[in-house]
Amino acid sequence: MADESNSLRVRLVTPERILFDTTADAVELPAKNGYMEVLYGHAPLMAELGAGDVRLHGAHNSDSAGAEQIYNVSWGFVEVLPDRVTILANDALKPEEIDVPRAEQQLERGQKEWNDAGESEEKYADALHRIAEAEAKLATAQEKY
């Protein structure tokens, strides 16, 4: 049960680490079919994550209370309950952790794969996956400056 402040408990987990486990007023998520915002009391749902930014609004941790916090995520799933959001991402980075030259190389690789995919739908899908992830990382890194 949530406390009287009507805050969400939000947790971001990857196979390697827990990036945060905190409370926030709202969270924006990159679902596979577009961004969604979750507030306290949201209807329960499960969704597939795309590549993009998770934004915490009004986070209540000691690091930056009330400030917006941004994390870049790539693929995974999110479980939304009325008082809790659990994000299970394949990869997640703080903006300062993004290696811009590496993301640029990933984008170039994805574009080359796209050009070389021929008639293979699977190769096109893989290339789009790589391109989307690289573009999301570059957008997040650019926003931090």
PDB file of N, CA, C and O in Angstrom, residues 50-76:
ATOM      1  N   GLY A  50      10.792  -0.043 -25.464  1.00  0.00           N
ATOM      2  CA  GLY A  50      11.596   0.229 -26.632  1.00  0.00           C
ATOM      3  C   GLY A  50      12.921   0.820 -26.163  1.00  0.00           C
ATOM      4  O   GLY A  50      13.347   0.609 -25.028  1.00  0.00           O
ATOM      5  N   ALA A  51      13.543   1.592 -27.033  1.00  0.00           N
ATOM      6  CA  ALA A  51      14.775   2.289 -26.673  1.00  0.00           C
ATOM      7  C   ALA A  51      14.439   3.761 -26.480  1.00  0.00           C
ATOM      8  O   ALA A  51      13.746   4.358 -27.303  1.00  0.00           O
ATOM      9  N   GLY A  52      14.904   4.342 -25.382  1.00  0.00           N
ATOM     10  CA  GLY A  52      14.621   5.751 -25.110  1.00  0.00           C
ATOM     11  C   GLY A  52      14.912   6.093 -23.664  1.00  0.00           C
ATOM     12  O   GLY A  52      15.646   5.388 -22.980  1.00  0.00           O
ATOM     13  N   ASP A  53      14.310   7.174 -23.217  1.00  0.00           N
ATOM     14  CA  ASP A  53      14.573   7.686 -21.873  1.00  0.00           C
ATOM     15  C   ASP A  53      13.454   7.349 -20.903  1.00  0.00           C
ATOM     16  O   ASP A  53      12.276   7.480 -21.221  1.00  0.00           O
ATOM     17  N   VAL A  54      13.854   6.940 -19.713  1.00  0.00           N
ATOM     18  CA  VAL A  54      12.954   6.868 -18.567  1.00  0.00           C
ATOM     19  C   VAL A  54      13.168   8.175 -17.819  1.00  0.00           C
ATOM     20  O   VAL A  54      14.302   8.536 -17.494  1.00  0.00           O
ATOM     21  N   ARG A  55      12.086   8.883 -17.573  1.00  0.00           N
ATOM     22  CA  ARG A  55      12.170  10.163 -16.851  1.00  0.00           C
ATOM     23  C   ARG A  55      11.354  10.063 -15.567  1.00  0.00           C
ATOM     24  O   ARG A  55      10.167   9.774 -15.607  1.00  0.00           O
ATOM     25  N   LEU A  56      12.036  10.328 -14.466  1.00  0.00           N
ATOM     26  CA  LEU A  56      11.363  10.371 -13.163  1.00  0.00           C
ATOM     27  C   LEU A  56      11.059  11.823 -12.848  1.00  0.00           C
ATOM     28  O   LEU A  56      11.957  12.666 -12.869  1.00  0.00           O
ATOM     29  N   HIS A  57       9.806  12.113 -12.566  1.00  0.00           N
ATOM     30  CA  HIS A  57       9.389  13.464 -12.189  1.00  0.00           C
ATOM     31  C   HIS A  57       9.102  13.483 -10.699  1.00  0.00           C
ATOM     32  O   HIS A  57       8.382  12.620 -10.199  1.00  0.00           O
ATOM     33  N   GLY A  58       9.685  14.436 -10.010  1.00  0.00           N
ATOM     34  CA  GLY A  58       9.446  14.561  -8.580  1.00  0.00           C
ATOM     35  C   GLY A  58       9.986  13.406  -7.774  1.00  0.00           C
ATOM     36  O   GLY A  58       9.337  12.939  -6.845  1.00  0.00           O
ATOM     37  N   ALA A  59      11.181  12.939  -8.139  1.00  0.00           N
ATOM     38  CA  ALA A  59      11.799  11.827  -7.396  1.00  0.00           C
ATOM     39  C   ALA A  59      12.054  12.256  -5.963  1.00  0.00           C
ATOM     40  O   ALA A  59      12.424  13.394  -5.697  1.00  0.00           O
ATOM     41  N   HIS A  60      11.873  11.321  -5.036  1.00  0.00           N
ATOM     42  CA  HIS A  60      11.998  11.627  -3.612  1.00  0.00           C
ATOM     43  C   HIS A  60      13.200  10.953  -2.975  1.00  0.00           C
ATOM     44  O   HIS A  60      13.134  10.483  -1.853  1.00  0.00           O
ATOM     45  N   ASN A  61      14.317  10.900  -3.680  1.00  0.00           N
ATOM     46  CA  ASN A  61      15.517  10.336  -3.060  1.00  0.00           C
ATOM     47  C   ASN A  61      16.414  11.460  -2.586  1.00  0.00           C
ATOM     48  O   ASN A  61      16.221  12.624  -2.915  1.00  0.00           O
ATOM     49  N   SER A  62      17.423  11.133  -1.834  1.00  0.00           N
ATOM     50  CA  SER A  62      18.275  12.157  -1.225  1.00  0.00           C
ATOM     51  C   SER A  62      19.223  12.820  -2.221  1.00  0.00           C
ATOM     52  O   SER A  62      19.706  13.911  -1.972  1.00  0.00           O
ATOM     53  N   ASP A  63      19.492  12.174  -3.373  1.00  0.00           N
ATOM     54  CA  ASP A  63      20.446  12.726  -4.340  1.00  0.00           C
ATOM     55  C   ASP A  63      19.954  14.028  -4.948  1.00  0.00           C
ATOM     56  O   ASP A  63      20.659  15.017  -4.992  1.00  0.00           O
ATOM     57  N   SER A  64      18.733  14.021  -5.468  1.00  0.00           N
ATOM     58  CA  SER A  64      18.217  15.216  -6.133  1.00  0.00           C
ATOM     59  C   SER A  64      16.702  15.255  -5.959  1.00  0.00           C
ATOM     60  O   SER A  64      15.954  15.082  -6.911  1.00  0.00           O
ATOM     61  N   ALA A  65      16.283  15.484  -4.735  1.00  0.00           N
ATOM     62  CA  ALA A  65      14.862  15.456  -4.412  1.00  0.00           C
ATOM     63  C   ALA A  65      14.093  16.455  -5.263  1.00  0.00           C
ATOM     64  O   ALA A  65      14.465  17.612  -5.369  1.00  0.00           O
ATOM     65  N   GLY A  66      13.034  15.973  -5.905  1.00  0.00           N
ATOM     66  CA  GLY A  66      12.168  16.832  -6.689  1.00  0.00           C
ATOM     67  C   GLY A  66      12.627  17.088  -8.107  1.00  0.00           C
ATOM     68  O   GLY A  66      11.848  17.499  -8.938  1.00  0.00           O
ATOM     69  N   ALA A  67      13.889  16.879  -8.402  1.00  0.00           N
ATOM     70  CA  ALA A  67      14.414  17.149  -9.744  1.00  0.00           C
ATOM     71  C   ALA A  67      14.066  16.004 -10.688  1.00  0.00           C
ATOM     72  O   ALA A  67      13.865  14.872 -10.276  1.00  0.00           O
ATOM     73  N   GLU A  68      14.019  16.329 -11.978  1.00  0.00           N
ATOM     74  CA  GLU A  68      13.802  15.284 -12.975  1.00  0.00           C
ATOM     75  C   GLU A  68      15.081  14.471 -13.125  1.00  0.00           C
ATOM     76  O   GLU A  68      16.171  15.026 -13.172  1.00  0.00           O
ATOM     77  N   GLN A  69      14.927  13.164 -13.181  1.00  0.00           N
ATOM     78  CA  GLN A  69      16.067  12.272 -13.390  1.00  0.00           C
ATOM     79  C   GLN A  69      15.827  11.510 -14.683  1.00  0.00           C
ATOM     80  O   GLN A  69      14.704  11.092 -14.961  1.00  0.00           O
ATOM     81  N   ILE A  70      16.907  11.335 -15.462  1.00  0.00           N
ATOM     82  CA  ILE A  70      16.805  10.692 -16.769  1.00  0.00           C
ATOM     83  C   ILE A  70      17.752   9.501 -16.835  1.00  0.00           C
ATOM     84  O   ILE A  70      18.897   9.591 -16.402  1.00  0.00           O
ATOM     85  N   TYR A  71      17.256   8.398 -17.400  1.00  0.00           N
ATOM     86  CA  TYR A  71      18.051   7.190 -17.627  1.00  0.00           C
ATOM     87  C   TYR A  71      17.714   6.681 -19.019  1.00  0.00           C
ATOM     88  O   TYR A  71      16.547   6.631 -19.401  1.00  0.00           O
ATOM     89  N   ASN A  72      18.722   6.302 -19.780  1.00  0.00           N
ATOM     90  CA  ASN A  72      18.511   5.729 -21.103  1.00  0.00           C
ATOM     91  C   ASN A  72      18.355   4.227 -20.957  1.00  0.00           C
ATOM     92  O   ASN A  72      19.183   3.576 -20.332  1.00  0.00           O
ATOM     93  N   VAL A  73      17.281   3.680 -21.530  1.00  0.00           N
ATOM     94  CA  VAL A  73      17.048   2.244 -21.476  1.00  0.00           C
ATOM     95  C   VAL A  73      16.939   1.684 -22.883  1.00  0.00           C
ATOM     96  O   VAL A  73      16.574   2.393 -23.820  1.00  0.00           O
ATOM     97  N   SER A  74      17.278   0.418 -23.006  1.00  0.00           N
ATOM     98  CA  SER A  74      17.164  -0.275 -24.284  1.00  0.00           C
ATOM     99  C   SER A  74      16.481  -1.608 -24.069  1.00  0.00           C
ATOM    100  O   SER A  74      17.071  -2.515 -23.480  1.00  0.00           O
ATOM    101  N   TRP A  75      15.233  -1.676 -24.505  1.00  0.00           N
ATOM    102  CA  TRP A  75      14.482  -2.911 -24.566  1.00  0.00           C
ATOM    103  C   TRP A  75      14.247  -3.539 -23.198  1.00  0.00           C
ATOM    104  O   TRP A  75      14.974  -3.285 -22.256  1.00  0.00           O
ATOM    105  N   GLY A  76      13.243  -4.328 -23.116  1.00  0.00           N
ATOM    106  CA  GLY A  76      12.893  -4.997 -21.875  1.00  0.00           C
ATOM    107  C   GLY A  76      11.390  -4.938 -21.663  1.00  0.00           C
ATOM    108  O   GLY A  76      10.606  -4.883 -22.620  1.00  0.00           O
TER     109      GLY A  76
END
